[in-house]
Amino acid sequence: MSEENSVLVDREGAVTVISINRPHCRNAVDGATARKLYDAFLAFDADEDASVAVFTGTGGHFCAGADLKKVAAGDPEKKRELGGFDTIAPMGPSRLRLSKPVIAAVEGYAVAGGMELALWADMRVVADDATFGIFCRRFGVPLIDLGTIRLPRLIGHSQAMDLILTGRPVGAQEALRMGLANRVVGRGEACAQAIALAQEIARFPQTCLRADRLSALRQWDLSEEEAIANEMRGGLEVIASGETFSGAARFASGVGRHGAFSED
């Protein structure tokens, strides 16, 4: 198949679906694909009509990690430079701190660097036959797409060390128990369910949602006092945008009674 189409981008209203399209190698990512993923997510973040991204893979798998056959052949496009936020990572977008949420739709394998890409997403909708794991443990391939950082933060240090040291497979139900998965759905349903969830999120007032999301991400880098100030700065910007007063007016008119989220 043509490597020109190794990343697919589709639109479902306010939802952008970005898919790794290398099913011949379970969507393992080479250097060229990493660059395309990086560029696709930057374009999504810059698109004023896009609110949420769904990140998935074609052919029944999310991503089997780095393309080790290309690595063994000396992939000239593979990036391994030191870098902070917003620089391209070996798997592509995993250092990006986007202003909008990303939901991973996981079918089949999300292992090694593919698991790191799933960890980068804000949420994970997981098919009941999906498998996570640090499978690269077997081959001396390190976690350099923030896996050693995000995994302990997401599921706790002890559970993360279990997975990092053993490289063992983790099924969907254990992933849900750990907090690695947010939703478990039927086989073949992950993308559709993730799109439905993304559409729900896209219906909320976006200025407030994005400010709260970024505050939750930034607090990891800050002291408690700094995090409090950062949260307040973001909240004041939301209020100044008019979105809060508009929402308060809708509430006063009767919208959202008894906890209802729909305005229909």
CSV table of C-alpha atoms in Angstrom, one decimal:
chain,number,residue,atom,x,y,z
A,1,MET,CA,0.0,0.0,0.0
A,2,SER,CA,1.1,3.6,-0.6
A,3,GLU,CA,3.0,5.2,2.3
A,4,GLU,CA,1.5,8.5,1.1
A,5,ASN,CA,-1.7,7.5,2.9
A,6,SER,CA,-0.1,6.3,6.1
A,7,VAL,CA,-2.2,8.9,8.0
A,8,LEU,CA,-5.8,9.6,7.2
A,9,VAL,CA,-7.8,12.6,8.4
A,10,ASP,CA,-11.6,12.8,8.3
A,11,ARG,CA,-14.2,15.1,9.6
A,12,GLU,CA,-17.4,14.3,11.5
A,13,GLY,CA,-18.8,17.8,12.1
A,14,ALA,CA,-16.7,19.3,15.0
A,15,VAL,CA,-14.8,16.1,15.4
A,16,THR,CA,-11.6,15.3,13.5
A,17,VAL,CA,-10.7,11.6,13.1
A,18,ILE,CA,-7.0,11.0,12.7
A,19,SER,CA,-6.0,7.4,11.8
A,20,ILE,CA,-2.7,5.6,11.5
A,21,ASN,CA,-3.1,3.7,8.2
A,22,ARG,CA,-0.3,1.1,8.0
A,23,PRO,CA,-2.3,-2.1,8.7
A,24,HIS,CA,0.3,-4.3,7.0
A,25,CYS,CA,2.5,-3.8,10.2
A,26,ARG,CA,-0.3,-3.3,12.7
A,27,ASN,CA,0.1,0.5,12.3
A,28,ALA,CA,3.7,0.6,13.6
A,29,VAL,CA,5.0,4.1,13.1
A,30,ASP,CA,8.1,4.9,11.0
A,31,GLY,CA,9.7,8.3,10.8
A,32,ALA,CA,7.6,9.6,7.9
A,33,THR,CA,4.4,8.6,9.6
A,34,ALA,CA,5.5,10.2,12.9
A,35,ARG,CA,5.9,13.5,11.0
A,36,LYS,CA,2.5,13.2,9.4
A,37,LEU,CA,0.8,12.5,12.7
A,38,TYR,CA,2.6,15.5,14.2
A,39,ASP,CA,1.5,17.7,11.4
A,40,ALA,CA,-2.1,16.4,11.4
A,41,PHE,CA,-2.6,17.1,15.1
A,42,LEU,CA,-1.1,20.6,14.7
A,43,ALA,CA,-3.6,21.3,11.9
A,44,PHE,CA,-6.4,20.0,14.0
A,45,ASP,CA,-5.4,22.3,16.9
A,46,ALA,CA,-5.3,25.3,14.5
A,47,ASP,CA,-8.7,24.5,12.9
A,48,GLU,CA,-11.3,26.9,14.3
A,49,ASP,CA,-14.1,24.5,13.3
A,50,ALA,CA,-12.6,21.5,15.0
A,51,SER,CA,-13.3,20.9,18.7
A,52,VAL,CA,-12.2,17.3,19.5
A,53,ALA,CA,-10.0,14.8,17.8
A,54,VAL,CA,-10.4,11.0,17.8
A,55,PHE,CA,-7.1,9.2,17.3
A,56,THR,CA,-7.3,5.6,16.0
A,57,GLY,CA,-5.8,3.1,13.7
A,58,THR,CA,-7.1,1.1,10.7
A,59,GLY,CA,-7.2,-2.6,10.2
A,60,GLY,CA,-8.3,-3.6,13.7
A,61,HIS,CA,-5.3,-2.3,15.6
A,62,PHE,CA,-4.4,1.0,17.2
A,63,CYS,CA,-0.6,0.9,17.0
A,64,ALA,CA,2.1,-1.7,17.5
A,65,GLY,CA,4.7,0.9,18.4
A,66,ALA,CA,7.8,2.0,16.4
A,67,ASP,CA,8.4,0.2,13.1
A,68,LEU,CA,11.4,-1.8,14.3
A,69,LYS,CA,12.1,-3.1,10.8
A,70,LYS,CA,12.6,0.5,9.7
A,71,VAL,CA,14.7,1.2,12.8
A,72,ALA,CA,16.9,-1.8,12.1
A,73,ALA,CA,17.4,-0.5,8.6
A,74,GLY,CA,18.4,2.9,9.9
A,75,ASP,CA,15.2,4.9,9.2
A,76,PRO,CA,16.7,8.3,8.3
A,77,GLU,CA,13.4,10.1,9.1
A,78,LYS,CA,13.1,8.9,12.7
A,79,LYS,CA,13.5,11.8,15.2
A,80,ARG,CA,15.3,11.2,18.5
A,81,GLU,CA,16.3,14.7,19.5
A,82,LEU,CA,16.0,16.1,23.0
A,83,GLY,CA,13.1,18.5,23.2
A,84,GLY,CA,10.4,20.0,25.3
A,85,PHE,CA,6.7,20.7,24.6
A,86,ASP,CA,5.6,21.0,20.9
A,87,THR,CA,8.8,19.5,19.4
A,88,ILE,CA,8.4,16.3,17.3
A,89,ALA,CA,8.9,13.1,19.2
A,90,PRO,CA,10.0,9.7,17.9
A,91,MET,CA,6.3,8.6,17.6
A,92,GLY,CA,5.3,12.1,16.3
A,93,PRO,CA,2.8,14.1,18.4
A,94,SER,CA,3.5,12.8,21.9
A,95,ARG,CA,5.2,16.0,23.1
A,96,LEU,CA,2.4,18.2,21.9
A,97,ARG,CA,0.3,20.0,24.5
A,98,LEU,CA,-2.7,20.8,22.3
A,99,SER,CA,-5.4,23.3,23.3
A,100,LYS,CA,-8.2,20.8,22.5
A,101,PRO,CA,-9.0,17.3,23.7
A,102,VAL,CA,-8.0,14.1,22.0
A,103,ILE,CA,-9.7,10.7,22.5
A,104,ALA,CA,-7.9,7.5,21.6
A,105,ALA,CA,-10.1,4.8,20.1
A,106,VAL,CA,-8.2,1.6,20.8
A,107,GLU,CA,-8.8,-1.7,18.9
A,108,GLY,CA,-6.4,-4.6,19.0
A,109,TYR,CA,-2.8,-3.7,20.0
A,110,ALA,CA,-1.8,-0.5,21.6
A,111,VAL,CA,1.7,-1.6,22.7
A,112,ALA,CA,5.2,-0.1,23.2
A,113,GLY,CA,5.3,3.3,21.5
A,114,GLY,CA,1.6,2.7,20.5
A,115,MET,CA,0.7,2.6,24.1
A,116,GLU,CA,2.6,5.8,24.6
A,117,LEU,CA,0.5,7.5,21.9
A,118,ALA,CA,-2.6,6.2,23.7
A,119,LEU,CA,-1.4,7.6,27.0
A,120,TRP,CA,-0.9,11.0,25.2
A,121,ALA,CA,-4.6,11.2,24.6
A,122,ASP,CA,-6.9,12.8,27.2
A,123,MET,CA,-9.2,9.7,27.2
A,124,ARG,CA,-9.2,6.1,25.9
A,125,VAL,CA,-12.2,4.3,24.5
A,126,VAL,CA,-11.1,0.6,24.4
A,127,ALA,CA,-12.5,-2.4,22.6
A,128,ASP,CA,-13.0,-5.4,24.9
A,129,ASP,CA,-10.4,-7.4,23.0
A,130,ALA,CA,-7.7,-4.7,23.0
A,131,THR,CA,-4.3,-5.3,24.5
A,132,PHE,CA,-1.9,-2.7,26.1
A,133,GLY,CA,1.7,-3.4,27.1
A,134,ILE,CA,5.3,-2.3,27.1
A,135,PHE,CA,6.2,-5.0,24.6
A,136,CYS,CA,9.4,-3.1,23.6
A,137,ARG,CA,10.8,-4.4,26.9
A,138,ARG,CA,11.8,-7.6,25.0
A,139,PHE,CA,14.0,-5.8,22.5
A,140,GLY,CA,15.8,-3.1,24.5
A,141,VAL,CA,13.7,-0.3,23.0
A,142,PRO,CA,13.2,2.5,25.6
A,143,LEU,CA,10.1,4.5,26.4
A,144,ILE,CA,11.0,7.9,25.0
A,145,ASP,CA,7.6,9.2,24.1
A,146,LEU,CA,6.7,10.2,27.7
A,147,GLY,CA,5.6,6.7,28.7
A,148,THR,CA,7.7,6.7,31.9
A,149,ILE,CA,6.1,10.0,32.8
A,150,ARG,CA,2.5,9.6,31.8
A,151,LEU,CA,1.9,6.0,32.9
A,152,PRO,CA,2.8,6.6,36.6
A,153,ARG,CA,0.7,9.8,36.6
A,154,LEU,CA,-2.3,8.0,35.0
A,155,ILE,CA,-2.4,4.7,37.0
A,156,GLY,CA,0.0,5.2,39.9
A,157,HIS,CA,3.6,4.4,40.5
A,158,SER,CA,3.3,0.8,41.6
A,159,GLN,CA,1.0,-0.4,38.8
A,160,ALA,CA,3.2,1.5,36.3
A,161,MET,CA,6.3,-0.2,37.5
A,162,ASP,CA,4.6,-3.6,37.1
A,163,LEU,CA,4.0,-2.8,33.4
A,164,ILE,CA,7.3,-1.1,32.7
A,165,LEU,CA,9.4,-3.8,34.3
A,166,THR,CA,7.5,-6.9,33.1
A,167,GLY,CA,6.3,-5.8,29.7
A,168,ARG,CA,3.3,-8.0,30.2
A,169,PRO,CA,0.0,-7.7,28.2
A,170,VAL,CA,-2.9,-5.9,29.8
A,171,GLY,CA,-6.4,-6.6,28.6
A,172,ALA,CA,-9.3,-4.2,28.4
A,173,GLN,CA,-10.9,-5.0,31.7
A,174,GLU,CA,-7.7,-4.8,33.7
A,175,ALA,CA,-7.0,-1.5,31.8
A,176,LEU,CA,-10.3,-0.2,33.0
A,177,ARG,CA,-9.7,-1.2,36.6
A,178,MET,CA,-6.3,0.5,36.5
A,179,GLY,CA,-7.6,3.7,35.0
A,180,LEU,CA,-5.8,3.1,31.8
A,181,ALA,CA,-9.1,2.8,29.9
A,182,ASN,CA,-11.9,5.2,30.4
A,183,ARG,CA,-14.6,3.2,28.6
A,184,VAL,CA,-14.7,-0.4,27.4
A,185,VAL,CA,-16.9,-1.2,24.4
A,186,GLY,CA,-17.6,-4.1,22.1
A,187,ARG,CA,-15.1,-5.3,19.5
A,188,GLY,CA,-15.1,-3.0,16.4
A,189,GLU,CA,-17.0,-0.3,18.2
A,190,ALA,CA,-14.2,1.8,19.7
A,191,CYS,CA,-14.0,4.4,16.9
A,192,ALA,CA,-17.8,4.9,16.6
A,193,GLN,CA,-18.2,5.2,20.4
A,194,ALA,CA,-15.2,7.6,20.6
A,195,ILE,CA,-16.7,9.8,17.9
A,196,ALA,CA,-20.1,9.8,19.8
A,197,LEU,CA,-18.3,10.8,23.0
A,198,ALA,CA,-16.3,13.5,21.1
A,199,GLN,CA,-19.5,14.9,19.7
A,200,GLU,CA,-20.9,15.1,23.2
A,201,ILE,CA,-17.8,17.0,24.4
A,202,ALA,CA,-17.9,19.3,21.4
A,203,ARG,CA,-21.4,20.5,22.3
A,204,PHE,CA,-20.2,22.0,25.6
A,205,PRO,CA,-19.0,25.7,25.7
A,206,GLN,CA,-15.5,25.3,24.5
A,207,THR,CA,-13.6,28.2,26.0
A,208,CYS,CA,-14.4,27.0,29.5
A,209,LEU,CA,-13.8,23.4,28.7
A,210,ARG,CA,-10.4,24.1,27.2
A,211,ALA,CA,-9.3,26.3,30.0
A,212,ASP,CA,-10.2,23.7,32.6
A,213,ARG,CA,-8.4,21.0,30.6
A,214,LEU,CA,-5.2,23.0,30.3
A,215,SER,CA,-5.3,23.8,34.0
A,216,ALA,CA,-5.5,20.1,34.8
A,217,LEU,CA,-2.5,19.4,32.5
A,218,ARG,CA,-0.4,22.4,33.7
A,219,GLN,CA,-0.8,21.6,37.4
A,220,TRP,CA,1.7,18.7,37.1
A,221,ASP,CA,4.4,21.3,36.4
A,222,LEU,CA,3.5,23.7,39.2
A,223,SER,CA,3.6,24.0,43.0
A,224,GLU,CA,0.2,24.0,44.6
A,225,GLU,CA,0.3,27.8,45.0
A,226,GLU,CA,1.3,28.3,41.4
A,227,ALA,CA,-1.4,25.9,40.3
A,228,ILE,CA,-4.1,27.8,42.2
A,229,ALA,CA,-3.0,31.1,40.6
A,230,ASN,CA,-2.9,29.4,37.1
A,231,GLU,CA,-6.4,28.0,37.6
A,232,MET,CA,-7.7,31.4,38.6
A,233,ARG,CA,-6.1,33.2,35.6
A,234,GLY,CA,-7.7,30.8,33.2
A,235,GLY,CA,-11.0,31.0,34.9
A,236,LEU,CA,-11.0,34.8,34.8
A,237,GLU,CA,-10.2,34.7,31.0
A,238,VAL,CA,-13.2,32.4,30.5
A,239,ILE,CA,-15.5,34.8,32.5
A,240,ALA,CA,-14.1,37.8,30.5
A,241,SER,CA,-15.0,36.0,27.2
A,242,GLY,CA,-18.7,36.2,28.1
A,243,GLU,CA,-19.2,32.4,27.9
A,244,THR,CA,-19.9,32.1,31.7
A,245,PHE,CA,-22.5,34.9,31.7
A,246,SER,CA,-24.2,33.4,28.6
A,247,GLY,CA,-24.4,30.0,30.4
A,248,ALA,CA,-25.7,31.6,33.6
A,249,ALA,CA,-28.5,33.3,31.5
A,250,ARG,CA,-29.4,30.0,29.9
A,251,PHE,CA,-29.6,28.4,33.4
A,252,ALA,CA,-31.8,31.2,34.7
A,253,SER,CA,-34.1,30.7,31.7
A,254,GLY,CA,-34.7,27.0,32.7
A,255,VAL,CA,-32.0,25.1,30.7
A,256,GLY,CA,-30.4,22.2,32.4
A,257,ARG,CA,-33.0,21.5,35.1
A,258,HIS,CA,-32.4,18.5,37.3
A,259,GLY,CA,-28.9,18.0,35.9
A,260,ALA,CA,-29.9,17.6,32.3
A,261,PHE,CA,-27.0,18.2,29.8
A,262,SER,CA,-29.1,18.4,26.7
A,263,GLU,CA,-30.8,21.7,25.8
A,264,ASP,CA,-33.3,19.9,23.5
